[in-house]
Amino acid sequence: MPVQQVPEHHHITSEQWDELAADPEFRALVRARRVFVVPMMLFVTVFYLALPIAAGFAPGIMSRPVLGSLTAAYLFALAQFPVGWLVLALYLRRSRGYDLTAARCRKHEMEEIRG
Amino acid sequence: MQTQQTLVMFGVFVGISLVVTYWASGLSTTSRGFYAANRKISGLQNGWAIAGDYMSAASFLGITGLTAFYGFDGFFYGVGAFVGFLVVLLLVAEPLRNTGKYTMADIISFRLRGRSVRATAAVSTLVVSLFYMIAQMVGGGAVVHLLLPQLGDSTAIVVVAVLMMTYVLFGGMLATTWVQIIKAVLLMSAAVLLGLLVLIHYHFSIPSLLQSATAVTKGGATVNLLKPGLLFVGSLGAWNLVSFALAQALGTAGLPHILIRFFTVSSAGAARRSVAWAMVLIGAFYVLVSLMGLGAAAIVGDDLIGTRLYTGQAITYIAHHADQAPQLNAMLTQFGYIVPKIDSNLTTPLLAAQLGGSLLAAFVAAVAFATILAVVAGLTIAASSAFAHDIWFNLVRRGAGDETENLWVARGTAIVVGVLSIVLSISLRGYNVAFLVGLIFAVAASANVPVILLSLGWRRFSGGGAIAGMLGGLTASIVLIAISPVGMGDRAIFPLTNPGILSIPIGFLCAMIGSLMLPDREAQAMYDQLQVRATTGLGAEV
């Protein structure tokens, strides 16, 4: 979707920006994003940092073969890729909804600016 | 023979890239064209370009080699690099596209209006880009010299610098983008081909590949590459690994040459799709790197990875090194060559030679050369936009300079950057610059990332906080590296090889304390506008 909303965006006054920021639909969009992104970011951080912490501080456990000759550490490292792609897929699916709401907010605001 | 093949293939790449540059030159006559490729790059194209911008020779040759020699610990470099893009995806790419114009400093200056804020951000961009450039050039020169022994490393450095200046000077961001896309296609093809050949060697049985990786002969001993702890060793090994992991994953979101790629697409949605494609490509690449590394350790053998000396040279070498004569003679009888010095950077080309013959080895060497070029071109444009757009246009001319002058300053900067990197790289040639690569990610993660994240997400963040954060993170990471074992050897004051675990929190703390001590009401009031722009794309640069 091309960003072709307000070419004259310099003329949006700070009152108008504040008005938009208070728009319930916009606030809901910000909240929806936050509710998804914050837990995801926490999960990614924990899932990633668990690997160096476990491999560094518990090398004995992480050196055990768990799948054929694959060790727990190597399996965990390889798992970072499908898990990362899964987070990506979930985010891409969510963001379709965000794009629609964002477009509505923009349209709404443009109508207001034009009076 | 192989050298000629490599040079021909590299010549074809250079020829194509120059045609692209000629085509792009007509479209790079405005600031928007020169810095941001007219924002007409699609999400898919930008995804490939990010992959081409990000995956350096250090990934293709270095991480494969580290995996072949240190197994899990080497592969972890790739894991961290991949996970870094999740931070970019979830927190940075879209708001960046919606609030910035051409440079990293634009994003920070959006609501922090002080001139010194922009100046500090521009300096941080220049520092990170120049360090990265020197690491690429010195490392690249050494690699090219290894792959093409007839070509001196100074010659290689000059060739790389002249080509990168040509792309940027005449074709700006558009030419750079296409050079990166073509390079990424070549790099992925080489990785897929080599990964496939490794699998064919093991009759598509991954268990038997893994089985052979558990017992690799290295320096007379047998090691299991699937176990952790081969590279990050010693009593502080675990802390070194964790500190490195933090810097590696957070650093990506603070690399200016990656961030400015998001200004080349039309919208936040396209920025998101670029990260998605980049994550697919980069993830697949590092999985293939793991396959190549483990395969090389088993198929080529770690003890045989290095510069090989055949009959005549081998006999001369043995005559001069009588102390090692028994082992070397045994090696010569068994293999027909000797490897007096192990060099993990040669893992990928030697694997290619063994599995695909000299033609594939030549292709791999040409791809490595192309890889260095695409990365340094991205760094050059990041540095020239920081100088021309931030320092010249916004600070010296106070936003009132004209377009033509602006572009000449950008081109002039590209020349200065090129010449500077030739001089610095040639004078640093032969030094171990590996520490620079670690430093770059740590500096980016400590100086740039806290400020980018806080400016996008914390209402009370202020200009004073931004300056404190950038200078604090920059100083902490550089000083800690200088007094670490990397900088001081046995007399190190700071015991860890990577400063991330300390310098990243210092960066965040300085930024937060600075903001609380030097509050900025105007910046707080602007936060709502920033949020609206970042989230909806209203008023974003087109």
mmCIF file of N, CA and C in Angstrom, chain B residues 51-114:
data_model
loop_
_atom_site.group_PDB
_atom_site.id
_atom_site.type_symbol
_atom_site.label_atom_id
_atom_site.label_comp_id
_atom_site.label_asym_id
_atom_site.label_seq_id
_atom_site.Cartn_x
_atom_site.Cartn_y
_atom_site.Cartn_z
ATOM 1 N N ALA B 51 19.905 -8.884 2.715
ATOM 2 C CA ALA B 51 20.726 -10.092 2.840
ATOM 3 C C ALA B 51 22.111 -9.848 2.239
ATOM 4 N N GLY B 52 22.149 -9.167 1.090
ATOM 5 C CA GLY B 52 23.425 -8.892 0.436
ATOM 6 C C GLY B 52 24.274 -7.883 1.189
ATOM 7 N N ASP B 53 23.596 -6.959 1.883
ATOM 8 C CA ASP B 53 24.266 -5.914 2.639
ATOM 9 C C ASP B 53 24.850 -6.507 3.930
ATOM 10 N N TYR B 54 24.140 -7.497 4.484
ATOM 11 C CA TYR B 54 24.441 -8.002 5.819
ATOM 12 C C TYR B 54 25.439 -9.153 5.807
ATOM 13 N N MET B 55 25.278 -10.096 4.845
ATOM 14 C CA MET B 55 26.118 -11.293 4.866
ATOM 15 C C MET B 55 27.462 -10.983 4.222
ATOM 16 N N SER B 56 28.463 -10.828 5.082
ATOM 17 C CA SER B 56 29.768 -10.414 4.596
ATOM 18 C C SER B 56 30.632 -11.647 4.336
ATOM 19 N N ALA B 57 31.858 -11.393 3.892
ATOM 20 C CA ALA B 57 32.807 -12.489 3.719
ATOM 21 C C ALA B 57 33.049 -13.176 5.050
ATOM 22 N N ALA B 58 32.878 -12.398 6.143
ATOM 23 C CA ALA B 58 33.047 -12.985 7.469
ATOM 24 C C ALA B 58 32.012 -14.077 7.712
ATOM 25 N N SER B 59 30.802 -13.927 7.098
ATOM 26 C CA SER B 59 29.800 -14.976 7.236
ATOM 27 C C SER B 59 30.141 -16.166 6.342
ATOM 28 N N PHE B 60 30.382 -15.875 5.077
ATOM 29 C CA PHE B 60 30.535 -16.932 4.082
ATOM 30 C C PHE B 60 31.791 -17.762 4.332
ATOM 31 N N LEU B 61 32.903 -17.082 4.572
ATOM 32 C CA LEU B 61 34.165 -17.800 4.791
ATOM 33 C C LEU B 61 34.409 -17.999 6.285
ATOM 34 N N GLY B 62 34.213 -16.909 7.057
ATOM 35 C CA GLY B 62 34.556 -16.942 8.481
ATOM 36 C C GLY B 62 33.711 -17.902 9.303
ATOM 37 N N ILE B 63 32.377 -17.772 9.229
ATOM 38 C CA ILE B 63 31.536 -18.596 10.110
ATOM 39 C C ILE B 63 31.569 -20.055 9.662
ATOM 40 N N THR B 64 31.659 -20.311 8.346
ATOM 41 C CA THR B 64 31.821 -21.699 7.899
ATOM 42 C C THR B 64 33.082 -22.283 8.512
ATOM 43 N N GLY B 65 34.165 -21.503 8.480
ATOM 44 C CA GLY B 65 35.423 -21.972 9.042
ATOM 45 C C GLY B 65 35.324 -22.197 10.536
ATOM 46 N N LEU B 66 34.692 -21.238 11.240
ATOM 47 C CA LEU B 66 34.556 -21.387 12.690
ATOM 48 C C LEU B 66 33.721 -22.616 13.038
ATOM 49 N N THR B 67 32.683 -22.902 12.226
ATOM 50 C CA THR B 67 31.869 -24.095 12.485
ATOM 51 C C THR B 67 32.687 -25.358 12.222
ATOM 52 N N ALA B 68 33.504 -25.326 11.172
ATOM 53 C CA ALA B 68 34.327 -26.503 10.869
ATOM 54 C C ALA B 68 35.340 -26.766 11.986
ATOM 55 N N PHE B 69 35.809 -25.698 12.640
ATOM 56 C CA PHE B 69 36.853 -25.869 13.655
ATOM 57 C C PHE B 69 36.308 -25.919 15.079
ATOM 58 N N TYR B 70 35.228 -25.180 15.343
ATOM 59 C CA TYR B 70 34.729 -25.104 16.724
ATOM 60 C C TYR B 70 33.287 -25.554 16.855
ATOM 61 N N GLY B 71 32.717 -26.117 15.791
ATOM 62 C CA GLY B 71 31.374 -26.688 15.846
ATOM 63 C C GLY B 71 30.326 -25.729 16.366
ATOM 64 N N PHE B 72 29.630 -26.129 17.421
ATOM 65 C CA PHE B 72 28.536 -25.346 17.993
ATOM 66 C C PHE B 72 28.935 -23.887 18.229
ATOM 67 N N ASP B 73 30.073 -23.664 18.874
ATOM 68 C CA ASP B 73 30.476 -22.296 19.227
ATOM 69 C C ASP B 73 30.632 -21.413 17.986
ATOM 70 N N GLY B 74 31.102 -22.004 16.882
ATOM 71 C CA GLY B 74 31.237 -21.242 15.642
ATOM 72 C C GLY B 74 29.882 -20.957 15.031
ATOM 73 N N PHE B 75 29.026 -21.981 15.016
ATOM 74 C CA PHE B 75 27.687 -21.851 14.455
ATOM 75 C C PHE B 75 26.890 -20.790 15.207
ATOM 76 N N PHE B 76 27.190 -20.609 16.496
ATOM 77 C CA PHE B 76 26.447 -19.645 17.300
ATOM 78 C C PHE B 76 26.548 -18.220 16.742
ATOM 79 N N TYR B 77 27.656 -17.906 16.076
ATOM 80 C CA TYR B 77 27.776 -16.594 15.416
ATOM 81 C C TYR B 77 26.592 -16.362 14.474
ATOM 82 N N GLY B 78 26.260 -17.402 13.721
ATOM 83 C CA GLY B 78 25.160 -17.293 12.769
ATOM 84 C C GLY B 78 23.810 -17.189 13.460
ATOM 85 N N VAL B 79 23.638 -17.920 14.561
ATOM 86 C CA VAL B 79 22.377 -17.882 15.308
ATOM 87 C C VAL B 79 22.106 -16.452 15.790
ATOM 88 N N GLY B 80 23.127 -15.839 16.401
ATOM 89 C CA GLY B 80 22.969 -14.482 16.916
ATOM 90 C C GLY B 80 22.642 -13.499 15.806
ATOM 91 N N ALA B 81 23.317 -13.656 14.672
ATOM 92 C CA ALA B 81 23.091 -12.754 13.551
ATOM 93 C C ALA B 81 21.654 -12.864 13.044
ATOM 94 N N PHE B 82 21.111 -14.081 13.040
ATOM 95 C CA PHE B 82 19.731 -14.285 12.577
ATOM 96 C C PHE B 82 18.733 -13.690 13.564
ATOM 97 N N VAL B 83 18.927 -13.976 14.858
ATOM 98 C CA VAL B 83 17.977 -13.521 15.874
ATOM 99 C C VAL B 83 17.927 -11.983 15.916
ATOM 100 N N GLY B 84 19.051 -11.335 15.593
ATOM 101 C CA GLY B 84 19.081 -9.880 15.550
ATOM 102 C C GLY B 84 17.978 -9.303 14.670
ATOM 103 N N PHE B 85 17.603 -10.027 13.622
ATOM 104 C CA PHE B 85 16.576 -9.500 12.731
ATOM 105 C C PHE B 85 15.181 -9.547 13.336
ATOM 106 N N LEU B 86 14.992 -10.376 14.384
ATOM 107 C CA LEU B 86 13.689 -10.361 15.052
ATOM 108 C C LEU B 86 13.491 -9.035 15.785
ATOM 109 N N VAL B 87 14.582 -8.504 16.353
ATOM 110 C CA VAL B 87 14.505 -7.188 16.999
ATOM 111 C C VAL B 87 14.160 -6.134 15.949
ATOM 112 N N VAL B 88 14.830 -6.223 14.790
ATOM 113 C CA VAL B 88 14.560 -5.276 13.705
ATOM 114 C C VAL B 88 13.099 -5.389 13.269
ATOM 115 N N LEU B 89 12.608 -6.613 13.134
ATOM 116 C CA LEU B 89 11.240 -6.846 12.657
ATOM 117 C C LEU B 89 10.203 -6.288 13.626
ATOM 118 N N LEU B 90 10.342 -6.642 14.927
ATOM 119 C CA LEU B 90 9.280 -6.330 15.875
ATOM 120 C C LEU B 90 9.339 -4.891 16.371
ATOM 121 N N LEU B 91 10.538 -4.322 16.464
ATOM 122 C CA LEU B 91 10.634 -3.013 17.111
ATOM 123 C C LEU B 91 11.075 -1.871 16.201
ATOM 124 N N VAL B 92 11.843 -2.149 15.158
ATOM 125 C CA VAL B 92 12.539 -1.050 14.502
ATOM 126 C C VAL B 92 12.062 -0.744 13.067
ATOM 127 N N ALA B 93 11.934 -1.760 12.211
ATOM 128 C CA ALA B 93 11.807 -1.508 10.769
ATOM 129 C C ALA B 93 10.664 -0.559 10.399
ATOM 130 N N GLU B 94 9.456 -0.819 10.895
ATOM 131 C CA GLU B 94 8.305 -0.029 10.442
ATOM 132 C C GLU B 94 8.290 1.397 10.988
ATOM 133 N N PRO B 95 8.457 1.573 12.324
ATOM 134 C CA PRO B 95 8.519 2.959 12.809
ATOM 135 C C PRO B 95 9.659 3.746 12.170
ATOM 136 N N LEU B 96 10.753 3.044 11.880
ATOM 137 C CA LEU B 96 11.897 3.690 11.235
ATOM 138 C C LEU B 96 11.504 4.243 9.868
ATOM 139 N N ARG B 97 10.826 3.404 9.087
ATOM 140 C CA ARG B 97 10.403 3.827 7.753
ATOM 141 C C ARG B 97 9.455 5.022 7.838
ATOM 142 N N ASN B 98 8.587 5.008 8.845
ATOM 143 C CA ASN B 98 7.567 6.051 8.936
ATOM 144 C C ASN B 98 8.074 7.362 9.499
ATOM 145 N N THR B 99 9.178 7.331 10.275
ATOM 146 C CA THR B 99 9.602 8.587 10.899
ATOM 147 C C THR B 99 10.904 9.131 10.329
ATOM 148 N N GLY B 100 11.667 8.323 9.594
ATOM 149 C CA GLY B 100 12.959 8.795 9.099
ATOM 150 C C GLY B 100 12.896 9.265 7.669
ATOM 151 N N LYS B 101 14.014 9.835 7.212
ATOM 152 C CA LYS B 101 14.063 10.297 5.830
ATOM 153 C C LYS B 101 15.195 9.596 5.085
ATOM 154 N N TYR B 102 16.447 9.886 5.475
ATOM 155 C CA TYR B 102 17.577 9.276 4.785
ATOM 156 C C TYR B 102 18.574 8.583 5.714
ATOM 157 N N THR B 103 18.675 9.021 6.978
ATOM 158 C CA THR B 103 19.774 8.540 7.820
ATOM 159 C C THR B 103 19.278 8.085 9.198
ATOM 160 N N MET B 104 20.175 7.409 9.926
ATOM 161 C CA MET B 104 19.867 7.001 11.284
ATOM 162 C C MET B 104 19.581 8.225 12.157
ATOM 163 N N ALA B 105 20.344 9.302 11.933
ATOM 164 C CA ALA B 105 20.159 10.512 12.734
ATOM 165 C C ALA B 105 18.771 11.115 12.536
ATOM 166 N N ASP B 106 18.182 10.922 11.340
ATOM 167 C CA ASP B 106 16.830 11.441 11.087
ATOM 168 C C ASP B 106 15.824 10.888 12.075
ATOM 169 N N ILE B 107 15.957 9.581 12.387
ATOM 170 C CA ILE B 107 14.986 8.929 13.267
ATOM 171 C C ILE B 107 15.081 9.530 14.653
ATOM 172 N N ILE B 108 16.336 9.698 15.128
ATOM 173 C CA ILE B 108 16.535 10.204 16.479
ATOM 174 C C ILE B 108 16.160 11.686 16.553
ATOM 175 N N SER B 109 16.461 12.426 15.469
ATOM 176 C CA SER B 109 16.187 13.862 15.483
ATOM 177 C C SER B 109 14.725 14.185 15.252
ATOM 178 N N PHE B 110 13.910 13.174 14.994
ATOM 179 C CA PHE B 110 12.510 13.477 14.687
ATOM 180 C C PHE B 110 11.864 14.293 15.798
ATOM 181 N N ARG B 111 12.046 13.830 17.051
ATOM 182 C CA ARG B 111 11.445 14.671 18.108
ATOM 183 C C ARG B 111 12.490 15.276 19.040
ATOM 184 N N LEU B 112 13.758 14.918 18.860
ATOM 185 C CA LEU B 112 14.819 15.525 19.665
ATOM 186 C C LEU B 112 15.510 16.528 18.758
ATOM 187 N N ARG B 113 15.122 17.811 18.881
ATOM 188 C CA ARG B 113 15.467 18.759 17.835
ATOM 189 C C ARG B 113 16.870 19.358 17.907
ATOM 190 N N GLY B 114 17.617 19.128 18.985
ATOM 191 C CA GLY B 114 18.894 19.819 19.127
ATOM 192 C C GLY B 114 19.888 19.497 18.018
#
